[in-house]
PDB file of C-alpha atoms in Angstrom:
ATOM      1  CA  UNK A1083     -68.125 -48.589 -79.630  1.00 67.00           C
ATOM      2  CA  UNK A1084     -67.172 -45.659 -81.845  1.00 68.00           C
ATOM      3  CA  UNK A1085     -68.990 -42.467 -81.484  1.00 79.00           C
ATOM      4  CA  UNK A1086     -68.778 -41.087 -85.064  1.00 80.00           C
ATOM      5  CA  UNK A1087     -68.712 -43.551 -88.150  1.00 80.00           C
ATOM      6  CA  UNK A1088     -65.737 -43.561 -90.401  1.00 80.00           C
ATOM      7  CA  UNK A1089     -66.544 -42.348 -93.734  1.00 78.00           C
ATOM      8  CA  UNK A1090     -67.187 -44.755 -96.483  1.00 85.00           C
ATOM      9  CA  UNK A1091     -64.871 -43.552 -99.895  1.00 78.00           C
ATOM     10  CA  UNK A1092     -68.140 -42.004-101.600  1.00 86.00           C
ATOM     11  CA  UNK A1093     -68.833 -40.420 -98.382  1.00 92.00           C
ATOM     12  CA  UNK A1094     -65.732 -38.137 -98.212  1.00 91.00           C
ATOM     13  CA  UNK A1095     -65.736 -34.586 -98.532  1.00 95.00           C
ATOM     14  CA  UNK A1096     -64.092 -33.672-101.880  1.00 96.00           C
ATOM     15  CA  UNK A1097     -61.825 -31.325-100.001  1.00 97.00           C
ATOM     16  CA  UNK A1098     -60.837 -34.284 -97.649  1.00 96.00           C
ATOM     17  CA  UNK A1099     -60.533 -36.651-100.380  1.00 96.00           C
ATOM     18  CA  UNK A1100     -56.965 -35.517-101.738  1.00 96.00           C
ATOM     19  CA  UNK A1101     -55.276 -35.888 -98.406  1.00 96.00           C
ATOM     20  CA  UNK A1102     -57.000 -38.938 -97.202  1.00 96.00           C
ATOM     21  CA  UNK A1103     -56.019 -40.965-100.436  1.00 95.00           C
ATOM     22  CA  UNK A1104     -52.379 -39.791 -99.974  1.00 95.00           C
ATOM     23  CA  UNK A1105     -52.446 -41.468 -96.474  1.00 93.00           C
ATOM     24  CA  UNK A1106     -54.240 -44.455 -97.960  1.00 93.00           C
ATOM     25  CA  UNK A1107     -51.735 -44.948-100.691  1.00 94.00           C
ATOM     26  CA  UNK A1108     -48.343 -44.327 -98.073  1.00 91.00           C
ATOM     27  CA  UNK A1109     -50.124 -46.651 -95.371  1.00 89.00           C
ATOM     28  CA  UNK A1110     -51.479 -49.300 -97.634  1.00 89.00           C
ATOM     29  CA  UNK A1111     -55.177 -49.037 -96.184  1.00 92.00           C
ATOM     30  CA  UNK A1112     -57.183 -46.215 -94.488  1.00 92.00           C
ATOM     31  CA  UNK A1113     -57.184 -45.938 -91.009  1.00 92.00           C
ATOM     32  CA  UNK A1114     -60.437 -45.324 -89.013  1.00 93.00           C
ATOM     33  CA  UNK A1115     -59.374 -42.399 -87.486  1.00 94.00           C
ATOM     34  CA  UNK A1116     -58.464 -40.500 -90.664  1.00 95.00           C
ATOM     35  CA  UNK A1117     -61.631 -41.854 -92.336  1.00 94.00           C
ATOM     36  CA  UNK A1118     -63.821 -40.374 -89.246  1.00 95.00           C
ATOM     37  CA  UNK A1119     -61.445 -37.101 -88.981  1.00 95.00           C
ATOM     38  CA  UNK A1120     -62.076 -36.496 -93.085  1.00 96.00           C
ATOM     39  CA  UNK A1121     -65.663 -35.316 -91.983  1.00 95.00           C
ATOM     40  CA  UNK A1122     -64.217 -31.888 -91.086  1.00 96.00           C
ATOM     41  CA  UNK A1123     -61.841 -31.020 -94.127  1.00 97.00           C
ATOM     42  CA  UNK A1124     -60.502 -27.978 -91.919  1.00 97.00           C
ATOM     43  CA  UNK A1125     -59.526 -29.892 -88.978  1.00 97.00           C
ATOM     44  CA  UNK A1126     -58.413 -32.885 -91.248  1.00 97.00           C
ATOM     45  CA  UNK A1127     -56.351 -30.914 -93.700  1.00 97.00           C
ATOM     46  CA  UNK A1128     -54.758 -28.849 -91.075  1.00 97.00           C
ATOM     47  CA  UNK A1129     -53.712 -31.638 -88.987  1.00 97.00           C
ATOM     48  CA  UNK A1130     -52.182 -33.387 -91.821  1.00 97.00           C
ATOM     49  CA  UNK A1131     -50.191 -30.266 -92.844  1.00 97.00           C
ATOM     50  CA  UNK A1132     -49.069 -30.096 -89.289  1.00 97.00           C
ATOM     51  CA  UNK A1133     -47.867 -33.798 -89.119  1.00 96.00           C
ATOM     52  CA  UNK A1134     -46.195 -33.334 -92.667  1.00 96.00           C
ATOM     53  CA  UNK A1135     -44.021 -30.415 -91.400  1.00 97.00           C
ATOM     54  CA  UNK A1136     -43.357 -31.853 -88.210  1.00 97.00           C
ATOM     55  CA  UNK A1137     -42.047 -35.150 -89.933  1.00 95.00           C
ATOM     56  CA  UNK A1138     -39.023 -33.446 -90.785  1.00 95.00           C
ATOM     57  CA  UNK A1139     -38.331 -32.360 -87.272  1.00 92.00           C
ATOM     58  CA  UNK A1140     -35.838 -34.350 -85.158  1.00 96.00           C
ATOM     59  CA  UNK A1141     -35.345 -37.822 -85.781  1.00 96.00           C
ATOM     60  CA  UNK A1142     -38.371 -40.732 -86.120  1.00 95.00           C
ATOM     61  CA  UNK A1143     -37.318 -42.565 -82.970  1.00 96.00           C
ATOM     62  CA  UNK A1144     -37.508 -39.008 -80.933  1.00 97.00           C
ATOM     63  CA  UNK A1145     -40.756 -38.225 -82.708  1.00 97.00           C
ATOM     64  CA  UNK A1146     -42.366 -41.802 -81.791  1.00 96.00           C
ATOM     65  CA  UNK A1147     -41.068 -41.825 -78.387  1.00 97.00           C
ATOM     66  CA  UNK A1148     -43.010 -38.394 -77.748  1.00 98.00           C
ATOM     67  CA  UNK A1149     -46.059 -39.726 -79.392  1.00 97.00           C
ATOM     68  CA  UNK A1150     -46.062 -42.762 -77.189  1.00 97.00           C
ATOM     69  CA  UNK A1151     -45.303 -40.438 -74.127  1.00 96.00           C
ATOM     70  CA  UNK A1152     -48.229 -38.097 -74.785  1.00 97.00           C
ATOM     71  CA  UNK A1153     -50.730 -40.761 -75.780  1.00 96.00           C
ATOM     72  CA  UNK A1154     -50.020 -42.511 -72.391  1.00 95.00           C
ATOM     73  CA  UNK A1155     -50.371 -39.116 -70.253  1.00 95.00           C
ATOM     74  CA  UNK A1156     -53.651 -38.371 -72.548  1.00 95.00           C
ATOM     75  CA  UNK A1157     -55.021 -41.960 -72.227  1.00 94.00           C
ATOM     76  CA  UNK A1158     -55.308 -42.622 -75.887  1.00 95.00           C
ATOM     77  CA  UNK A1159     -55.749 -46.518 -76.390  1.00 93.00           C
ATOM     78  CA  UNK A1160     -56.068 -45.648 -80.258  1.00 94.00           C
ATOM     79  CA  UNK A1161     -52.869 -43.575 -80.619  1.00 95.00           C
ATOM     80  CA  UNK A1162     -51.013 -45.923 -78.319  1.00 96.00           C
ATOM     81  CA  UNK A1163     -51.632 -49.095 -80.613  1.00 94.00           C
ATOM     82  CA  UNK A1164     -50.641 -46.869 -83.820  1.00 93.00           C
ATOM     83  CA  UNK A1165     -47.542 -45.530 -82.073  1.00 94.00           C
ATOM     84  CA  UNK A1166     -46.298 -48.748 -80.625  1.00 94.00           C
ATOM     85  CA  UNK A1167     -46.768 -50.452 -83.978  1.00 92.00           C
ATOM     86  CA  UNK A1168     -44.909 -47.636 -85.859  1.00 91.00           C
ATOM     87  CA  UNK A1169     -42.566 -47.488 -83.330  1.00 93.00           C
ATOM     88  CA  UNK A1170     -41.706 -51.230 -83.808  1.00 92.00           C
ATOM     89  CA  UNK A1171     -42.084 -51.377 -87.580  1.00 91.00           C
ATOM     90  CA  UNK A1172     -40.928 -47.809 -88.916  1.00 90.00           C
ATOM     91  CA  UNK A1173     -38.577 -46.286 -86.077  1.00 91.00           C
ATOM     92  CA  UNK A1174     -37.240 -50.180 -85.406  1.00 95.00           C
ATOM     93  CA  UNK A1175     -37.571 -49.565 -81.531  1.00 95.00           C
ATOM     94  CA  UNK A1176     -36.960 -52.524 -79.549  1.00 94.00           C
ATOM     95  CA  UNK A1177     -40.292 -53.618 -77.309  1.00 92.00           C
ATOM     96  CA  UNK A1178     -38.349 -52.359 -74.194  1.00 93.00           C
ATOM     97  CA  UNK A1179     -37.779 -48.838 -75.562  1.00 95.00           C
ATOM     98  CA  UNK A1180     -41.267 -48.754 -76.577  1.00 95.00           C
ATOM     99  CA  UNK A1181     -42.184 -49.527 -72.889  1.00 94.00           C
ATOM    100  CA  UNK A1182     -39.713 -46.770 -71.768  1.00 94.00           C
ATOM    101  CA  UNK A1183     -41.293 -44.256 -73.951  1.00 96.00           C
ATOM    102  CA  UNK A1184     -44.959 -44.817 -72.749  1.00 95.00           C
ATOM    103  CA  UNK A1185     -43.191 -44.416 -69.304  1.00 94.00           C
ATOM    104  CA  UNK A1186     -41.659 -40.883 -70.341  1.00 94.00           C
ATOM    105  CA  UNK A1187     -38.178 -42.081 -70.855  1.00 96.00           C
ATOM    106  CA  UNK A1188     -35.576 -43.608 -73.407  1.00 96.00           C
ATOM    107  CA  UNK A1189     -32.420 -45.804 -73.431  1.00 97.00           C
ATOM    108  CA  UNK A1190     -30.734 -42.782 -75.409  1.00 97.00           C
ATOM    109  CA  UNK A1191     -29.841 -40.097 -73.221  1.00 98.00           C
ATOM    110  CA  UNK A1192     -30.480 -37.142 -75.911  1.00 98.00           C
ATOM    111  CA  UNK A1193     -33.723 -38.976 -76.789  1.00 98.00           C
ATOM    112  CA  UNK A1194     -34.546 -39.525 -73.075  1.00 98.00           C
ATOM    113  CA  UNK A1195     -34.149 -35.738 -72.411  1.00 98.00           C
ATOM    114  CA  UNK A1196     -36.795 -34.960 -75.308  1.00 98.00           C
ATOM    115  CA  UNK A1197     -39.102 -37.354 -73.936  1.00 98.00           C
ATOM    116  CA  UNK A1198     -38.969 -36.592 -70.292  1.00 98.00           C
ATOM    117  CA  UNK A1199     -39.578 -32.640 -71.678  1.00 98.00           C
ATOM    118  CA  UNK A1200     -42.508 -33.632 -73.780  1.00 98.00           C
ATOM    119  CA  UNK A1201     -44.097 -35.404 -70.863  1.00 97.00           C
ATOM    120  CA  UNK A1202     -43.418 -32.644 -68.596  1.00 97.00           C
ATOM    121  CA  UNK A1203     -45.306 -30.298 -71.113  1.00 98.00           C
ATOM    122  CA  UNK A1204     -48.096 -32.171 -71.426  1.00 97.00           C
ATOM    123  CA  UNK A1205     -48.234 -32.604 -67.537  1.00 96.00           C
ATOM    124  CA  UNK A1206     -47.840 -29.342 -66.781  1.00 97.00           C
ATOM    125  CA  UNK A1207     -49.882 -27.687 -69.539  1.00 96.00           C
ATOM    126  CA  UNK A1208     -46.747 -25.918 -70.687  1.00 96.00           C
ATOM    127  CA  UNK A1209     -45.732 -24.407 -67.369  1.00 98.00           C
ATOM    128  CA  UNK A1210     -42.457 -26.386 -66.999  1.00 98.00           C
ATOM    129  CA  UNK A1211     -39.795 -24.843 -64.766  1.00 97.00           C
ATOM    130  CA  UNK A1212     -36.272 -23.216 -65.820  1.00 98.00           C
ATOM    131  CA  UNK A1213     -34.620 -26.643 -64.728  1.00 98.00           C
ATOM    132  CA  UNK A1214     -36.781 -28.478 -67.521  1.00 98.00           C
ATOM    133  CA  UNK A1215     -35.945 -26.221 -70.188  1.00 97.00           C
ATOM    134  CA  UNK A1216     -32.302 -26.227 -69.056  1.00 98.00           C
ATOM    135  CA  UNK A1217     -31.896 -29.998 -69.000  1.00 98.00           C
ATOM    136  CA  UNK A1218     -33.331 -30.544 -72.566  1.00 98.00           C
ATOM    137  CA  UNK A1219     -30.802 -27.846 -73.843  1.00 98.00           C
ATOM    138  CA  UNK A1220     -27.918 -29.356 -71.854  1.00 98.00           C
ATOM    139  CA  UNK A1221     -28.846 -32.752 -73.873  1.00 98.00           C
ATOM    140  CA  UNK A1222     -28.164 -31.062 -77.105  1.00 98.00           C
ATOM    141  CA  UNK A1223     -31.540 -29.394 -78.342  1.00 98.00           C
ATOM    142  CA  UNK A1224     -31.874 -25.908 -79.587  1.00 98.00           C
ATOM    143  CA  UNK A1225     -34.590 -23.742 -78.996  1.00 98.00           C
ATOM    144  CA  UNK A1226     -35.844 -24.472 -82.318  1.00 98.00           C
ATOM    145  CA  UNK A1227     -35.957 -28.154 -81.333  1.00 98.00           C
ATOM    146  CA  UNK A1228     -37.505 -27.552 -78.063  1.00 98.00           C
ATOM    147  CA  UNK A1229     -40.208 -25.466 -79.985  1.00 98.00           C
ATOM    148  CA  UNK A1230     -40.480 -28.868 -82.519  1.00 98.00           C
ATOM    149  CA  UNK A1231     -41.093 -30.948 -79.289  1.00 98.00           C
ATOM    150  CA  UNK A1232     -43.922 -28.531 -78.052  1.00 98.00           C
ATOM    151  CA  UNK A1233     -45.576 -28.503 -81.606  1.00 98.00           C
ATOM    152  CA  UNK A1234     -45.335 -32.623 -81.502  1.00 98.00           C
ATOM    153  CA  UNK A1235     -46.830 -32.671 -78.009  1.00 98.00           C
ATOM    154  CA  UNK A1236     -49.783 -30.454 -79.200  1.00 98.00           C
ATOM    155  CA  UNK A1237     -50.005 -32.430 -82.568  1.00 98.00           C
ATOM    156  CA  UNK A1238     -50.300 -35.666 -80.800  1.00 97.00           C
ATOM    157  CA  UNK A1239     -52.883 -33.998 -78.142  1.00 98.00           C
ATOM    158  CA  UNK A1240     -54.735 -33.311 -80.806  1.00 97.00           C
ATOM    159  CA  UNK A1241     -55.074 -36.972 -82.138  1.00 97.00           C
ATOM    160  CA  UNK A1242     -55.232 -38.185 -78.851  1.00 97.00           C
ATOM    161  CA  UNK A1243     -58.357 -36.083 -77.914  1.00 97.00           C
ATOM    162  CA  UNK A1244     -59.900 -36.716 -81.198  1.00 96.00           C
ATOM    163  CA  UNK A1245     -59.724 -40.393 -80.595  1.00 95.00           C
ATOM    164  CA  UNK A1246     -60.846 -40.297 -77.164  1.00 96.00           C
ATOM    165  CA  UNK A1247     -64.055 -38.051 -78.051  1.00 96.00           C
ATOM    166  CA  UNK A1248     -64.667 -40.319 -81.016  1.00 95.00           C
ATOM    167  CA  UNK A1249     -63.299 -43.830 -80.172  1.00 93.00           C
ATOM    168  CA  UNK A1250     -62.871 -44.884 -83.926  1.00 94.00           C
ATOM    169  CA  UNK A1251     -62.282 -48.861 -84.093  1.00 91.00           C
ATOM    170  CA  UNK A1252     -58.875 -49.594 -83.842  1.00 90.00           C
ATOM    171  CA  UNK A1253     -56.890 -50.583 -86.770  1.00 90.00           C
ATOM    172  CA  UNK A1254     -53.555 -51.925 -85.289  1.00 88.00           C
ATOM    173  CA  UNK A1255     -52.891 -54.690 -82.555  1.00 87.00           C
ATOM    174  CA  UNK A1256     -53.843 -53.501 -79.117  1.00 87.00           C
ATOM    175  CA  UNK A1257     -51.314 -52.934 -76.481  1.00 88.00           C
ATOM    176  CA  UNK A1258     -50.872 -53.739 -72.684  1.00 80.00           C
ATOM    177  CA  UNK A1259     -52.757 -51.200 -70.208  1.00 65.00           C
ATOM    178  CA  UNK A1260     -49.915 -49.045 -68.884  1.00 65.00           C
ATOM    179  CA  UNK A1261     -50.901 -50.392 -65.279  1.00 59.00           C
ATOM    180  CA  UNK A1262     -49.288 -53.952 -66.494  1.00 57.00           C
ATOM    181  CA  UNK A1263     -46.183 -52.713 -68.027  1.00 60.00           C
TER     182      UNK A1263
END
């Protein structure tokens, strides 16, 4: 049961409305998470700016795989439904790769290094070892890319925490619980 109501269009604060309208136009509907998040123009617009900037980092398969790995660690069912859907339909990841990402891996060796590093960052709260950093660098990621991976972990954690706290109604098909995959 949702702990905060998704706003109706006439309830959206004026400062959140252009951002929410842009998402609605691009997605084709207004996700409940966004309609809830829009109650705070500062938090919502800051997140949207970060999302827009990070959408230019790495590649879509890596970004979605990181989103799946982080959401799994953070136990965010809402985000797992969203990222599973986008990974399949936008990133064109096969079902087996979606499951691998939820487990903190990828079939592509370079992407696997990024996903494992992202998972390590969230599990250790950033206290990764020298070997972890060496592994992701050896896979071909620059320090700038590593910073982008960390920023993606933080951004996905923000939405995970938001959705775990407010539990908006899910907009995308349910996914199999992690213990079953």
